[in-house]
Tab-separated table of C-alpha atoms in Angstrom:
chain	number	residue	atom	x	y	z
M	904	MET	CA	26.407	-9.699	14.641
M	905	ASP	CA	24.568	-12.193	12.561
M	906	LEU	CA	20.928	-11.469	12.328
M	907	PRO	CA	18.792	-14.240	10.633
M	908	ARG	CA	15.680	-13.261	8.734
M	909	PRO	CA	12.612	-13.649	11.103
M	910	THR	CA	10.431	-16.636	10.739
M	911	ARG	CA	7.524	-15.049	12.512
M	912	LEU	CA	6.804	-11.367	12.315
M	913	LEU	CA	4.019	-10.572	14.748
M	914	GLY	CA	4.240	-11.258	18.501
M	915	GLN	CA	2.636	-10.116	21.736
M	916	ASN	CA	4.266	-7.888	24.547
M	917	ARG	CA	2.791	-8.472	27.946
M	918	GLU	CA	0.440	-5.617	27.664
M	919	LEU	CA	-1.139	-6.290	24.253
M	920	ARG	CA	-1.492	-10.107	25.306
M	921	ASP	CA	-3.666	-9.315	27.998
M	922	ILE	CA	-6.196	-7.735	25.494
M	923	GLY	CA	-5.543	-10.004	22.821
M	924	VAL	CA	-3.557	-7.832	20.385
M	925	TYR	CA	-0.624	-8.752	18.189
M	926	ASN	CA	2.022	-6.312	17.286
M	927	TRP	CA	4.770	-5.669	14.977
M	928	THR	CA	7.911	-3.702	15.960
M	929	LEU	CA	11.173	-2.242	14.928
M	930	PRO	CA	14.127	-0.795	16.983
M	931	ALA	CA	13.081	2.626	18.429
M	932	TRP	CA	14.353	5.917	17.000
M	933	ALA	CA	17.874	5.977	15.615
M	934	GLY	CA	20.986	3.733	15.572
M	935	ARG	CA	23.466	1.836	13.625
M	936	LEU	CA	22.789	-1.399	11.948
M	937	PRO	CA	25.537	-4.228	12.277
M	938	ASP	CA	26.884	-3.574	8.737
M	939	GLY	CA	27.456	-0.012	9.772
M	940	ARG	CA	24.416	1.613	8.156
M	941	THR	CA	22.587	4.145	10.098
M	942	TYR	CA	18.855	4.302	10.641
M	943	ASN	CA	16.117	6.263	12.093
M	944	THR	CA	12.703	4.693	12.508
M	945	CYS	CA	11.156	7.663	14.203
M	946	PRO	CA	12.219	10.607	11.666
M	947	SER	CA	9.647	13.078	13.320
M	948	ALA	CA	10.461	12.294	17.055
M	949	GLY	CA	10.928	15.301	19.140
M	950	VAL	CA	10.977	15.522	23.075
M	951	CYS	CA	9.561	12.009	22.987
M	952	ARG	CA	12.979	10.481	22.201
M	953	HIS	CA	14.047	11.591	25.636
M	954	VAL	CA	11.555	9.424	27.385
M	955	CYS	CA	10.851	6.703	25.182
M	956	TYR	CA	9.806	3.568	26.785
M	957	ALA	CA	11.243	1.457	24.043
M	958	LEU	CA	14.738	2.657	24.795
M	959	ASN	CA	14.522	1.173	28.196
M	960	GLY	CA	13.983	-1.771	30.343
M	961	THR	CA	13.371	-5.160	28.202
M	962	TYR	CA	13.787	-3.286	25.051
M	963	ARG	CA	17.491	-3.044	25.713
M	964	PHE	CA	17.982	-6.691	26.162
M	965	PRO	CA	20.410	-8.169	23.715
M	966	ALA	CA	18.093	-10.740	22.452
M	967	VAL	CA	15.124	-8.291	22.084
M	968	ARG	CA	17.306	-5.918	20.303
M	969	ARG	CA	18.706	-8.340	18.029
M	970	ALA	CA	15.090	-9.435	17.092
M	971	HIS	CA	13.963	-5.756	16.476
M	972	LEU	CA	17.036	-5.027	14.415
M	973	ALA	CA	16.354	-8.322	12.156
M	974	ASN	CA	12.770	-6.972	11.597
M	975	LEU	CA	14.103	-3.574	10.418
M	976	LEU	CA	16.996	-5.338	8.176
M	977	TYR	CA	14.236	-7.273	6.487
M	978	VAL	CA	12.156	-4.305	5.762
M	979	ILE	CA	15.020	-2.292	4.536
M	980	ASP	CA	16.699	-5.042	2.407
M	981	ASP	CA	13.744	-6.889	1.061
M	982	LEU	CA	10.478	-4.898	1.471
M	983	ALA	CA	8.560	-6.924	-1.144
M	984	GLY	CA	9.849	-10.209	0.763
M	985	TRP	CA	8.718	-8.856	3.797
M	986	GLN	CA	5.398	-7.493	2.756
M	987	LEU	CA	4.617	-10.937	1.229
M	988	GLN	CA	5.401	-12.725	4.505
M	989	MET	CA	3.433	-10.528	6.439
M	990	THR	CA	0.556	-10.717	4.320
M	991	GLU	CA	0.562	-14.662	4.256
M	992	GLU	CA	1.037	-14.537	8.237
M	993	LEU	CA	-1.907	-12.457	8.660
M	994	ALA	CA	-3.994	-14.942	6.817
M	995	HIS	CA	-3.751	-17.248	9.789
M	996	ILE	CA	-7.013	-17.699	11.498
M	997	ARG	CA	-5.586	-16.388	14.646
M	998	HIS	CA	-5.770	-13.006	13.237
M	999	LEU	CA	-9.303	-13.091	11.650
M	1000	HIS	CA	-11.191	-10.361	13.251
M	1001	GLY	CA	-8.555	-9.528	15.715
M	1002	TRP	CA	-6.377	-6.398	16.332
M	1003	VAL	CA	-2.744	-5.801	15.328
M	1004	ARG	CA	-1.009	-3.000	16.557
M	1005	VAL	CA	1.631	-1.545	13.996
M	1006	HIS	CA	4.715	-0.777	15.944
M	1007	ASP	CA	4.826	-0.777	19.641
M	1008	ALA	CA	8.234	0.795	18.873
M	1009	GLY	CA	9.337	2.740	15.622
M	1010	ASP	CA	7.162	4.555	13.358
M	1011	PHE	CA	6.104	4.893	9.448
M	1012	PHE	CA	9.524	5.947	8.645
M	1013	SER	CA	9.392	6.064	4.886
M	1014	ASP	CA	6.700	6.629	2.242
M	1015	ASP	CA	7.632	3.108	0.517
M	1016	TYR	CA	7.163	1.220	3.837
M	1017	THR	CA	3.908	3.217	4.544
M	1018	ARG	CA	2.667	2.261	1.301
M	1019	ALA	CA	3.462	-1.340	1.884
M	1020	TRP	CA	1.388	-1.386	5.315
M	1021	LEU	CA	-1.538	-0.011	3.304
M	1022	GLN	CA	-1.312	-2.635	0.815
M	1023	ILE	CA	-1.181	-5.378	3.560
M	1024	MET	CA	-4.093	-3.884	5.264
M	1025	ARG	CA	-6.248	-3.980	2.069
M	1026	ALA	CA	-5.076	-7.527	1.354
M	1027	THR	CA	-6.159	-8.624	4.820
M	1028	PRO	CA	-9.584	-6.993	5.199
M	1029	LEU	CA	-10.883	-9.342	8.232
M	1030	THR	CA	-8.084	-8.089	10.405
M	1031	ARG	CA	-7.945	-4.778	12.010
M	1032	PHE	CA	-5.047	-2.582	12.541
M	1033	TYR	CA	-4.150	0.411	14.540
M	1034	ALA	CA	-1.140	2.661	15.290
M	1035	TYR	CA	0.222	5.781	16.915
M	1036	THR	CA	2.259	7.838	14.770
M	1037	LYS	CA	4.067	11.291	14.537
M	1038	GLU	CA	4.318	11.024	10.868
M	1039	VAL	CA	1.661	13.810	10.252
M	1040	THR	CA	2.812	15.090	6.982
M	1041	ARG	CA	3.246	11.600	5.474
M	1042	PHE	CA	-0.225	10.274	6.767
M	1043	ARG	CA	-1.920	13.613	5.313
M	1044	ALA	CA	-0.536	12.721	1.972
M	1045	LEU	CA	-0.596	8.953	1.815
M	1046	VAL	CA	-3.264	7.622	4.275
M	1047	GLU	CA	-6.070	10.212	5.114
M	1048	PRO	CA	-7.092	10.652	1.294
M	1049	ASP	CA	-8.144	7.048	1.054
M	1050	PRO	CA	-7.414	4.875	4.286
M	1051	PRO	CA	-8.270	1.303	4.398
M	1052	ALA	CA	-11.317	0.436	6.065
M	1053	ASN	CA	-9.799	-1.678	8.634
M	1054	PHE	CA	-7.086	0.788	9.880
M	1055	ARG	CA	-7.259	3.324	12.763
M	1056	TRP	CA	-4.600	5.603	13.796
M	1057	VAL	CA	-4.041	8.291	16.413
M	1058	TYR	CA	-1.431	11.141	16.204
M	1059	SER	CA	0.818	11.212	19.119
M	1060	LEU	CA	2.247	14.470	20.619
M	1061	GLY	CA	5.874	15.150	21.431
M	1062	GLY	CA	7.078	15.167	17.802
M	1063	ARG	CA	8.377	17.706	15.448
M	1064	GLN	CA	5.244	17.905	13.503
M	1065	ASP	CA	2.852	18.714	16.388
M	1066	ARG	CA	1.710	22.091	15.005
M	1067	GLN	CA	0.391	20.474	11.936
M	1068	LEU	CA	-2.334	18.958	14.331
M	1069	THR	CA	-5.666	20.558	15.422
M	1070	ILE	CA	-6.297	19.432	18.763
M	1071	GLY	CA	-9.870	18.076	19.281
M	1072	THR	CA	-10.454	17.372	15.414
M	1073	ASP	CA	-7.568	15.370	14.708
M	1074	ARG	CA	-7.536	12.259	16.779
M	1075	THR	CA	-4.398	12.985	19.174
M	1076	ALA	CA	-2.829	11.208	22.098
M	1077	ASP	CA	-0.766	12.840	24.529
M	1078	VAL	CA	1.395	11.397	27.453
M	1079	PHE	CA	0.806	12.987	30.783
M	1080	PRO	CA	2.864	12.911	34.050
M	1081	ASP	CA	0.079	10.545	35.777
M	1082	THR	CA	-3.789	9.877	35.372
M	1083	GLU	CA	-4.953	12.704	37.551
M	1084	SER	CA	-3.329	15.213	35.120
M	1085	ILE	CA	-5.096	13.447	32.231
M	1086	TRP	CA	-8.664	14.094	33.697
M	1087	GLN	CA	-7.739	17.674	34.809
M	1088	ALA	CA	-6.781	18.532	31.302
M	1089	GLY	CA	-10.231	17.107	30.223
M	1090	TRP	CA	-8.701	14.261	28.158
M	1091	THR	CA	-9.803	10.615	28.206
M	1092	ASP	CA	-7.632	7.977	29.959
M	1093	GLN	CA	-6.864	4.913	27.854
M	1094	SER	CA	-4.985	2.932	30.712
M	1095	GLU	CA	-7.726	0.274	30.874
M	1096	SER	CA	-6.965	-0.971	27.201
M	1097	ASP	CA	-4.511	0.325	24.529
M	1098	LEU	CA	-7.363	-0.297	22.001
M	1099	LEU	CA	-9.111	2.767	23.591
M	1100	ALA	CA	-6.462	4.943	21.669
M	1101	VAL	CA	-8.497	4.261	18.535
M	1102	THR	CA	-12.035	3.035	19.758
M	1103	ASP	CA	-12.850	5.712	22.617
M	1104	PRO	CA	-15.470	8.119	21.222
M	1105	SER	CA	-13.269	11.070	22.199
M	1106	ASN	CA	-10.537	12.489	20.000
M	1107	LEU	CA	-8.493	13.450	23.067
M	1108	ILE	CA	-6.461	10.365	24.363
M	1109	GLY	CA	-4.496	10.699	27.485
M	1110	ILE	CA	-1.708	8.298	28.309
M	1111	PRO	CA	-0.214	8.193	31.886
M	1112	ALA	CA	3.620	8.026	31.660
M	1113	ASN	CA	5.662	4.976	32.593
M	1114	HIS	CA	6.888	4.964	36.104
M	1115	ILE	CA	10.561	5.309	35.101
M	1116	PRO	CA	12.288	7.796	37.439
M	1117	GLN	CA	14.811	9.317	35.353
M	1118	PHE	CA	12.016	9.885	32.668
M	1119	LEU	CA	9.629	11.550	34.920
M	1120	ASN	CA	12.251	13.788	36.005
M	1121	ARG	CA	12.868	15.098	32.562
M	1122	GLN	CA	9.242	15.192	31.676
M	1123	ARG	CA	8.480	17.059	34.917
M	1124	ASN	CA	4.792	18.112	35.482
M	1125	ARG	CA	3.888	18.588	31.882
M	1126	SER	CA	2.642	16.351	28.880
M	1127	LEU	CA	4.738	15.650	25.938
M	1128	GLY	CA	2.554	17.993	23.936
M	1129	ALA	CA	3.416	20.937	26.200
M	1130	TRP	CA	6.779	19.924	26.411
M	1131	GLN	CA	7.158	19.794	22.536
M	1132	ALA	CA	5.436	23.298	22.537
M	1133	GLU	CA	7.976	24.874	25.065
M	1134	VAL	CA	10.844	23.501	22.581
M	1135	ASP	CA	9.169	24.712	19.514
M	1136	ALA	CA	8.650	28.166	21.112
M	1137	ARG	CA	12.341	28.474	22.119
M	1138	ARG	CA	13.431	27.365	18.734
M	1139	GLU	CA	11.423	30.123	17.155
M	1140	HIS	CA	12.562	32.693	19.357
M	1141	ARG	CA	16.122	31.898	18.603
M	1142	ALA	CA	15.367	31.903	15.137
M	1143	GLY	CA	13.809	35.408	15.265
M	1144	ARG	CA	16.822	36.964	17.153
M	1145	ARG	CA	19.084	35.845	14.113
């Protein structure tokens, strides 16, 4: 599969276009590149990988998948070149005082890639950035000590590092079966706008699950955070019996 280098890096999916947000995306979770190399763009993914919207629907279309793989190859093979192109693209007037979501699929999968994004953000101070991430350890080390003023993030539950989070203190997002269960849990519903994940006063951000039947059946009547906690408890129990 021939994957030419992207000429434009930022796009808009349907949801983000409605609120004027641009986004950068990678292929979700793990797979194999056309040259045989393997990758994992979500190294801290836990139960979320079983119900990931970015492994379903339009994300599986061949043209979409090729574009996302081309993005990843660019980052892996020429991080400096990708960083320069991203910085130059963000200088366009369309992005001034606007918002960019870093990843509608994928995550900050390495230290070098994370540092590159932090440098991009500092080089484009008139653009605002936000992201969901499960890379708690990486953000504790690289981002939290000196975050760019124009970057906001929310830790999303359902990953293997959930237990490092302090719910209520760390800004945290969880995916619930439906809107009603969000309110019952006392969390804030961000359905009206994805930007509420980082702009709402609450640190408890609830996201209703996508209406994908097989995913809802797997998640059952629980949030991803609760599901991950069950998995972690079973793993600890098995380890204790050995």
